[in-house]
CSV table of C-alpha atoms in Angstrom, one decimal:
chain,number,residue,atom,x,y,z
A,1304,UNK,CA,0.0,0.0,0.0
A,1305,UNK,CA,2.9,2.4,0.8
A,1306,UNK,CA,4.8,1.2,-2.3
A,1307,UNK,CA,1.5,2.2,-4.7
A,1308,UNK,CA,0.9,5.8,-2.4
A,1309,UNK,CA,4.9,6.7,-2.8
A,1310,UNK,CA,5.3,6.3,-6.4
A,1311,UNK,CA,1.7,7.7,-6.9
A,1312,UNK,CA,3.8,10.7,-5.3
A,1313,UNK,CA,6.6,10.3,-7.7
A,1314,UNK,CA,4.9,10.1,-10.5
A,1315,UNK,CA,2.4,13.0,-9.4
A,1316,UNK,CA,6.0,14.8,-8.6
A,1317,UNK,CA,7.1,14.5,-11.8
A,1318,UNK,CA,3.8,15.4,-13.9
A,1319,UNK,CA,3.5,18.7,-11.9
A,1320,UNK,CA,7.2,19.5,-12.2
A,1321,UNK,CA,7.0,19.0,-16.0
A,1322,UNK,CA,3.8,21.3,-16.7
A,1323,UNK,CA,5.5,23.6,-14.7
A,1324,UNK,CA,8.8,23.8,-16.6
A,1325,UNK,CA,6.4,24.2,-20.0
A,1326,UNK,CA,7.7,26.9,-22.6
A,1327,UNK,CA,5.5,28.8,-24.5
A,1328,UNK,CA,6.5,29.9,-28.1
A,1329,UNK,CA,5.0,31.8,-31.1
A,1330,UNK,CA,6.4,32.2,-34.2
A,1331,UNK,CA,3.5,34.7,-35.4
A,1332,UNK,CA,3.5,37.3,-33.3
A,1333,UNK,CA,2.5,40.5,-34.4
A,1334,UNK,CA,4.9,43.6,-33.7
A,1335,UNK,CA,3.7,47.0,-35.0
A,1336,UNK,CA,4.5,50.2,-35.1
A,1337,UNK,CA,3.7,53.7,-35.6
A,1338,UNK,CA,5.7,56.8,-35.7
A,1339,UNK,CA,3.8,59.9,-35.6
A,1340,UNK,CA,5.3,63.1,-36.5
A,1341,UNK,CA,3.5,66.3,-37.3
A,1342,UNK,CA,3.6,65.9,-41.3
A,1343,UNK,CA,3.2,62.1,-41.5
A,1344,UNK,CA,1.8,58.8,-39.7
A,1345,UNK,CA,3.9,55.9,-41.0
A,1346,UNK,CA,2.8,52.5,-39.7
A,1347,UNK,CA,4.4,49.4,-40.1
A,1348,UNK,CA,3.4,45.8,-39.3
A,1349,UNK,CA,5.5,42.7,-38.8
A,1350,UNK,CA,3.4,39.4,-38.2
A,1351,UNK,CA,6.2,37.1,-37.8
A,1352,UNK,CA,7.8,37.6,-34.2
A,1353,UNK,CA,8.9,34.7,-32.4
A,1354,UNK,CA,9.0,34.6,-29.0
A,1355,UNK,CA,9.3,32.3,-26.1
A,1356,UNK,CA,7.8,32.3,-22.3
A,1357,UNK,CA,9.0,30.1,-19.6
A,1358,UNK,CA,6.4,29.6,-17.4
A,1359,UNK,CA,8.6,28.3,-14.7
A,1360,UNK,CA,10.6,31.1,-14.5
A,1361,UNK,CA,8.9,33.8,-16.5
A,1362,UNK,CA,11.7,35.0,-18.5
A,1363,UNK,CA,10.6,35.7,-22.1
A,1364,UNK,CA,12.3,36.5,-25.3
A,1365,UNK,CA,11.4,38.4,-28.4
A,1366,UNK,CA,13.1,38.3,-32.0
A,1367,UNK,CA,12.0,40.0,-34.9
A,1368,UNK,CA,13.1,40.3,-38.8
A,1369,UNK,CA,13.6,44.0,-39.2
A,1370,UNK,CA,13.0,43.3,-42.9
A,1371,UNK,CA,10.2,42.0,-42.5
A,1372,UNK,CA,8.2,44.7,-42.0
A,1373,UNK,CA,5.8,45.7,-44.0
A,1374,UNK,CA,4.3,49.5,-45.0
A,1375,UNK,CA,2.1,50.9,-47.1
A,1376,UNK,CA,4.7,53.3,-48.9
A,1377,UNK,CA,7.6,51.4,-50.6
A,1378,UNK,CA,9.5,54.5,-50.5
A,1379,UNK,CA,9.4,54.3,-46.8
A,1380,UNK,CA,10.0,51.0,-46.4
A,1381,UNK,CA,12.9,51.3,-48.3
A,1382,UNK,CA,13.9,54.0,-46.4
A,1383,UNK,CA,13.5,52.6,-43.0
A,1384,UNK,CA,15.4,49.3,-44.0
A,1385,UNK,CA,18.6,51.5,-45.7
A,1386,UNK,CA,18.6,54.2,-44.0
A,1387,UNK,CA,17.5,54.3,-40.3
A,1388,UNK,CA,17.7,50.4,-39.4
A,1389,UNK,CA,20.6,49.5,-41.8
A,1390,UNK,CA,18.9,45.7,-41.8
A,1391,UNK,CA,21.1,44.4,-44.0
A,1392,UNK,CA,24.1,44.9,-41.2
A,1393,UNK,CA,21.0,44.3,-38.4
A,1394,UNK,CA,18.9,42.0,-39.7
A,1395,UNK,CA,17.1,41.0,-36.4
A,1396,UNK,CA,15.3,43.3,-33.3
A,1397,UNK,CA,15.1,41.1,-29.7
A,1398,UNK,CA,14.0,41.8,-26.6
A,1399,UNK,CA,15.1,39.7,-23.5
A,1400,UNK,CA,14.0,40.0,-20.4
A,1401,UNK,CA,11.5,39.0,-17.4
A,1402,UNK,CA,8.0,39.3,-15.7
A,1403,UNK,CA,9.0,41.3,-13.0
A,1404,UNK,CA,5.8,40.3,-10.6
A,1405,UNK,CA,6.0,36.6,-12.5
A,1406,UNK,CA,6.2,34.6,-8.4
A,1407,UNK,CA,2.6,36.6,-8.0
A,1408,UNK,CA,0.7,35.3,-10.9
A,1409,UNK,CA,-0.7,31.6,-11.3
A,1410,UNK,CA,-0.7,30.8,-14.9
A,1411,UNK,CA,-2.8,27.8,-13.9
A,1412,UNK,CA,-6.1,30.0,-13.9
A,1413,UNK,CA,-7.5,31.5,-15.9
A,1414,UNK,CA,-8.2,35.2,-16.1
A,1415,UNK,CA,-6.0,38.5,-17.7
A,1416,UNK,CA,-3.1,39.0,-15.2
A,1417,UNK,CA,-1.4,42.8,-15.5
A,1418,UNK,CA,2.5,42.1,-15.7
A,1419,UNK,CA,5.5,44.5,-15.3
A,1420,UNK,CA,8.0,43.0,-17.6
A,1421,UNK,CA,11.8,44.1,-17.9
A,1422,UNK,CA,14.9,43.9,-20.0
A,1423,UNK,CA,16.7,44.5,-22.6
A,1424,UNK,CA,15.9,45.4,-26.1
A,1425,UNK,CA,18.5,45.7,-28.7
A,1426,UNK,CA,17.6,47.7,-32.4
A,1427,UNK,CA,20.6,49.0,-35.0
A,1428,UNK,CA,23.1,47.2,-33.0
A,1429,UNK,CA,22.0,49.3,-29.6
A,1430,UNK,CA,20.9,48.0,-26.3
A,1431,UNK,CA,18.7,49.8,-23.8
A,1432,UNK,CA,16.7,49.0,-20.5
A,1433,UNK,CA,13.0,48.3,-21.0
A,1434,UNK,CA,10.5,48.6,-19.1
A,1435,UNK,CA,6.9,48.3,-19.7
A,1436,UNK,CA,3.7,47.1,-18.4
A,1437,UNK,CA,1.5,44.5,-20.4
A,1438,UNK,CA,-1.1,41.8,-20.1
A,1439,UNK,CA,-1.2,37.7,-20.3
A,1440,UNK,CA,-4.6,36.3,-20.4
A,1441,UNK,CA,-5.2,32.4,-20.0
A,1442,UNK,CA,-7.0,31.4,-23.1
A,1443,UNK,CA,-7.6,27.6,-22.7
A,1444,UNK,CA,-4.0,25.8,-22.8
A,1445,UNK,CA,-2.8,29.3,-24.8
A,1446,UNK,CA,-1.8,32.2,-23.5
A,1447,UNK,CA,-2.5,35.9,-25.2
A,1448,UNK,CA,0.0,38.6,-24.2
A,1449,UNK,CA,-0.1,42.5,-25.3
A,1450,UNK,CA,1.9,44.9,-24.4
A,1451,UNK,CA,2.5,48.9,-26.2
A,1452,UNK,CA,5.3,51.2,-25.5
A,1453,UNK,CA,7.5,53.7,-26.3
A,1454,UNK,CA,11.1,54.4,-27.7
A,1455,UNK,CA,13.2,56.7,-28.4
A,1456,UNK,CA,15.0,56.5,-31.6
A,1457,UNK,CA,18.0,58.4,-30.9
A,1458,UNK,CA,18.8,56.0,-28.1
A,1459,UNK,CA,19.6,52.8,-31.0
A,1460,UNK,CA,21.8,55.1,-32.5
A,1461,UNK,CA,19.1,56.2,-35.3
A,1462,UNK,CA,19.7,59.6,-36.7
A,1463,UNK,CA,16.7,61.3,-38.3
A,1464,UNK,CA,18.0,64.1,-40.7
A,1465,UNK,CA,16.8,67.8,-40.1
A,1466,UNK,CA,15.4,67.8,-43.4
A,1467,UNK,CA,12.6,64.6,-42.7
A,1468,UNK,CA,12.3,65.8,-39.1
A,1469,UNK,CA,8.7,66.6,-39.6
A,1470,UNK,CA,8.3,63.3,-41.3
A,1471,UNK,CA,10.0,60.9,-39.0
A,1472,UNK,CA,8.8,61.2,-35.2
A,1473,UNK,CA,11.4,60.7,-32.3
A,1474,UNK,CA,9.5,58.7,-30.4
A,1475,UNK,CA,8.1,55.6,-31.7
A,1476,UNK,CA,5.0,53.5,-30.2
A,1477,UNK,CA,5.5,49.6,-30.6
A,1478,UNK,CA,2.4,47.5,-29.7
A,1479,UNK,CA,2.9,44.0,-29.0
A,1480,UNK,CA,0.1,41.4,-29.5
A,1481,UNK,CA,0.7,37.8,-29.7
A,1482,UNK,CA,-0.8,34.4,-28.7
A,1483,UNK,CA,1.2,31.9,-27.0
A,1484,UNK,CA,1.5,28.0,-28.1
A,1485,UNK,CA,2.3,25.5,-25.3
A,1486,UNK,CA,6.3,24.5,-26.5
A,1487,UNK,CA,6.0,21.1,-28.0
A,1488,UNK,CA,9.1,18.9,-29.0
B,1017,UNK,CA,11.8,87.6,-69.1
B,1018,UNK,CA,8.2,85.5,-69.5
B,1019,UNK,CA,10.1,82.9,-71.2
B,1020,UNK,CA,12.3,82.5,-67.9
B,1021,UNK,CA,9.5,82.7,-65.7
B,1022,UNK,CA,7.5,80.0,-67.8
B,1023,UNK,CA,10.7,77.4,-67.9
B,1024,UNK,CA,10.9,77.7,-64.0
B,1025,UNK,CA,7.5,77.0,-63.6
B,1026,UNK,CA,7.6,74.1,-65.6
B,1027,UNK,CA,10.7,72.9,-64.0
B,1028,UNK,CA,9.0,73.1,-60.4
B,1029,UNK,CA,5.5,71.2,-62.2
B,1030,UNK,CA,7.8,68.5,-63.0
B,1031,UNK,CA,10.2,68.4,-60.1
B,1032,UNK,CA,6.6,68.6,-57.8
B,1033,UNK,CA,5.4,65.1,-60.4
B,1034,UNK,CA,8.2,63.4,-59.7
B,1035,UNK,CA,8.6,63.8,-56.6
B,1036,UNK,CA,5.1,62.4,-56.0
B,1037,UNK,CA,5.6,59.6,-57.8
B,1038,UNK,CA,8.8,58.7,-56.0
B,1039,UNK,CA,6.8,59.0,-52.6
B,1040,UNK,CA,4.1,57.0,-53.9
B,1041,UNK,CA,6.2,54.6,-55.7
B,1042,UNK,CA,4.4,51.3,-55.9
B,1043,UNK,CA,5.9,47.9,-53.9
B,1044,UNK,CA,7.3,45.5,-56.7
B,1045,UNK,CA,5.1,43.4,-58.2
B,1046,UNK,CA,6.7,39.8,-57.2
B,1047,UNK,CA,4.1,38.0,-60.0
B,1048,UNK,CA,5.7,39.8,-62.5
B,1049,UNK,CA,9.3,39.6,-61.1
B,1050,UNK,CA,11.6,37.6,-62.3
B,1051,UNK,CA,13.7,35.7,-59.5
B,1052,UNK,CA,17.2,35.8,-58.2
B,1053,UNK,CA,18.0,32.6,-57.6
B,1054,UNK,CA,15.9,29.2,-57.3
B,1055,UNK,CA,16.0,26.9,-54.4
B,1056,UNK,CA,15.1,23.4,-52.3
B,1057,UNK,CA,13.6,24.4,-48.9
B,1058,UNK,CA,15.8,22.5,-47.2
B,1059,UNK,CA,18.8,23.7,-48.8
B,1060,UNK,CA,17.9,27.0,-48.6
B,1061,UNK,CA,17.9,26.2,-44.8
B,1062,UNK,CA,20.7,24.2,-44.2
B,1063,UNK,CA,22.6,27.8,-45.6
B,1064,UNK,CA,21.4,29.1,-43.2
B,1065,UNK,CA,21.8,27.1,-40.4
B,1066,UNK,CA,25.4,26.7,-41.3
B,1067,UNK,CA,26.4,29.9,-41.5
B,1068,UNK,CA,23.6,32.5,-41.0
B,1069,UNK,CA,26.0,35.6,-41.8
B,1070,UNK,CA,27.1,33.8,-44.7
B,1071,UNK,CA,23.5,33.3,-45.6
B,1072,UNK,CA,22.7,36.7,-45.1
B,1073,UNK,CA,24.9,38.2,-47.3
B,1074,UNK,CA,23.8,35.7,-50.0
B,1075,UNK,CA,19.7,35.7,-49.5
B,1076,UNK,CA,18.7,38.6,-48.1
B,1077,UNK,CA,16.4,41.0,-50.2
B,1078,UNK,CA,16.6,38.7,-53.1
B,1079,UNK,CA,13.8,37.6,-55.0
B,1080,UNK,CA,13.7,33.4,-53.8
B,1081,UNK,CA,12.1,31.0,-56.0
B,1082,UNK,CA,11.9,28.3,-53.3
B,1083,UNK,CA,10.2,24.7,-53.4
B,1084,UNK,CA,9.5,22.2,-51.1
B,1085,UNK,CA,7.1,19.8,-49.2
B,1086,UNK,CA,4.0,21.5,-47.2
B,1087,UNK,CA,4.5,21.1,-43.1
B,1088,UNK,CA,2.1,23.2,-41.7
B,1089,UNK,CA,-0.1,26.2,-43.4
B,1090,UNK,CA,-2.9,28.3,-42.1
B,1091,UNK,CA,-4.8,31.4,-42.3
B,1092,UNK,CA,-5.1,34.0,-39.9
B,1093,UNK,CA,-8.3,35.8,-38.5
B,1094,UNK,CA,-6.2,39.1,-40.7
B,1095,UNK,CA,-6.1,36.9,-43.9
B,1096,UNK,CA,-2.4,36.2,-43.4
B,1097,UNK,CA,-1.9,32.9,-44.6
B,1098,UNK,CA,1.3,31.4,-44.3
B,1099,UNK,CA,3.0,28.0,-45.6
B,1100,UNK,CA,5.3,26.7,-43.7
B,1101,UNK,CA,8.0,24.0,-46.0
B,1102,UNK,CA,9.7,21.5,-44.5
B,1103,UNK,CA,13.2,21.7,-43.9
B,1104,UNK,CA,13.9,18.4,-42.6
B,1105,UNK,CA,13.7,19.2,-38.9
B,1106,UNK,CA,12.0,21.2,-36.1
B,1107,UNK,CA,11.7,24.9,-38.2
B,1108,UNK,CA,11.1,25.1,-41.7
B,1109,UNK,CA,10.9,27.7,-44.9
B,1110,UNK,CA,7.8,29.9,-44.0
B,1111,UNK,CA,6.6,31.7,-47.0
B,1112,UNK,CA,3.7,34.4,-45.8
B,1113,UNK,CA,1.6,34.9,-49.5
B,1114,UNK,CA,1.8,39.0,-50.3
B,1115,UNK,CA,-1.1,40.6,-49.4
B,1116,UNK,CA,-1.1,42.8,-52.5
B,1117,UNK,CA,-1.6,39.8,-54.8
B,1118,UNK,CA,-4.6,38.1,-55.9
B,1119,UNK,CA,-3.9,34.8,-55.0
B,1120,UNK,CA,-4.9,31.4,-57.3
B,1121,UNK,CA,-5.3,29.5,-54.1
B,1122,UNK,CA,-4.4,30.1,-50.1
B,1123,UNK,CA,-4.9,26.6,-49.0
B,1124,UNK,CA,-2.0,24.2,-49.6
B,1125,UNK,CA,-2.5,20.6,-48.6
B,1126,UNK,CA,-0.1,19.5,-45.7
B,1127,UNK,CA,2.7,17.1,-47.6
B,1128,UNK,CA,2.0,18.0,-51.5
B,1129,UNK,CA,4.6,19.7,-53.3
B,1130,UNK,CA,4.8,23.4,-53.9
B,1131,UNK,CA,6.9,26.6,-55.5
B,1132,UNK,CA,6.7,29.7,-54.2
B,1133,UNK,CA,8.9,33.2,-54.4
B,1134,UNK,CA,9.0,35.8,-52.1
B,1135,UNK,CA,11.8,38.2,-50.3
B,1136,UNK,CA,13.9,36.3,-47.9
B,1137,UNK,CA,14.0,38.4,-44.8
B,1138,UNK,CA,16.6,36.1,-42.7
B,1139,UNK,CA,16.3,33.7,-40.2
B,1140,UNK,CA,14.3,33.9,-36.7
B,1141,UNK,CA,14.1,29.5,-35.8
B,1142,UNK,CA,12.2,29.5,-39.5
B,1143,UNK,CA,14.3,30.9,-42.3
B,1144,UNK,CA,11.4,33.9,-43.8
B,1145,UNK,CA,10.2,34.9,-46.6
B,1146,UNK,CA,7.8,37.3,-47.1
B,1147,UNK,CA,5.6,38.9,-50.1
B,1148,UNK,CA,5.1,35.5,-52.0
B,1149,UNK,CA,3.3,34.5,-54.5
B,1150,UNK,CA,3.3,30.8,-56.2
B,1151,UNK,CA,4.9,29.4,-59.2
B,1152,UNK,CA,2.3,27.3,-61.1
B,1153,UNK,CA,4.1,25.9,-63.2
């Protein structure tokens, strides 16, 4: 009787430790952006981020082809890819970092948790500190997670020339928005 | 003096014409296009697993003709529809179909054989390409 109850345990043990080390990944995450600037509105849309969640430990990365964005102008696509991202020589945008509040959440129920999340996001070769706030919600064994923020260009090293500075805003808006797979080998 | 005045004018008009046409200068029409360079999914992949630096340089921004066996491909609640080619292991080719392209057909039966160019954008796990359009051959 103690034999079945103790490797009931075990195997109970091992069944919750391995839903809790479960990754989540996307590889169709959906990064836009939008710089507004007092002449122009130039939105771009990129529906091809990856990104993976460790639910254990909720540390999460980002990566995203800068080329491929998409906008409606070809001129300013062109533009953005030659002359402010230089994607040939920076091909990818990725974010690492953490849920800063991630021991206070139970992933296990469902709901919309608020989350603080924090890192490091490197564009044009730069990295800077990030921090933003953003929501997870539990969609059956998925998980949804949205987050919008700001940057500054200048601080990746992007210079916008005088002559577009009208054109071309400083500070650019990045909304997040992507639905988590469980990780499956 | 008119005759001046006139020739200025009409070098603005046209210096104003083309400078809206460069602004609203279409995106390249892939169906028309002729490719670059023509390519098995799975080799196309295994460049770039090898040596993705060396891969860049070769693939990106050029116009792939790529063709390969059908792993996964679905259609978004945006009308995104994306085909995923097999590469052999875990990640594959994914080929997202242009959105400013009427397309012959956006569902692609998972294992049946297809062609399809588009711009390679680099590799993130899947090697990317985006704008396609099929080859029918």
């Amino acid at each position: 009787m103690n034999k079945i109850f103790f490797s009931f345990l075990i195997l109970s043990f091992i069944f919750a430790t391995s839903s809790e080390a479960q990754k989540y990944f996307t590889r169709d995450g959906n990064i836009n952006f939008i710089s507004d600037a007092v002449l122009e509105k130039i939105e771009a849309k990129n529906t091809n981020a990856t990104s993976v969640l460790d639910a254990e430990t909720g540390k999460l990365e980002f990566a995203v082809l800068v080329k491929a964005f998409q906008f409606e102008k070809a001129l300013m696509q062109e533009h953005f890819n030659e002359n402010y991202m230089e994607s040939s020589k920076f091909p990818k945008a990725i974010f690492k970092g953490s849920i800063d509040n991630f021991e206070a959440l139970d992933l296990s129920k469902s709901g919309t948790y608020e989350v603080t999340v924090v890192g490091k996001l490197s564009i044009h070769g730069e990295t800077q500190p990030i921090k933003t706030k953003g929501s997870l919600k539990i969609d059956g064994e998925n998980i949804l997670a949205s987050s919008v923020f700001s940057i500054q260009v200048e601080d990746y090293g992007i210079k916008i020339p005088s002559v577009v500075k009208d054109n071309v805003a400083k500070e650019v808006e990045i909304m997040v928005d992507l639905k988590y797979q469980p990780f499956k080998r | 003096m008119k005759m001046t005045l006139r020739v200025i004018l009409l070098l603005f008009l046209i210096g104003g014409i083309v400078a809206y046409l460069m602004y609203n200068k279409p995106h390249e029409n892939i169906g028309k296009a002729s490719v670059d360079l023509k390519i098995t999914a799975e080799a196309l992949f295994a460049d770039f697993e090898a040596d993705e630096m060396g891969a860049n340089e070769k693939y990106l921004d050029k116009l792939i003709q790529v063709s390969g066996k059908v792993q996964d491909s679905s259609t978004d609640n945006n009308g995104i529809t994306k085909i995923i080619l097999e590469s052999g292991g875990m990640f594959g080719v994914v080929c997202q179909l242009d959105e400013l392209t009427n397309h012959e057909r956006t569902e692609f039966d998972i294992g049946s054989s297809v062609s399809l160019k588009g711009k390679c954008t680099g590799i993130n796990m899947d090697v990317l390409l985006v704008r396609c359009v099929e080859v029918i051959k």
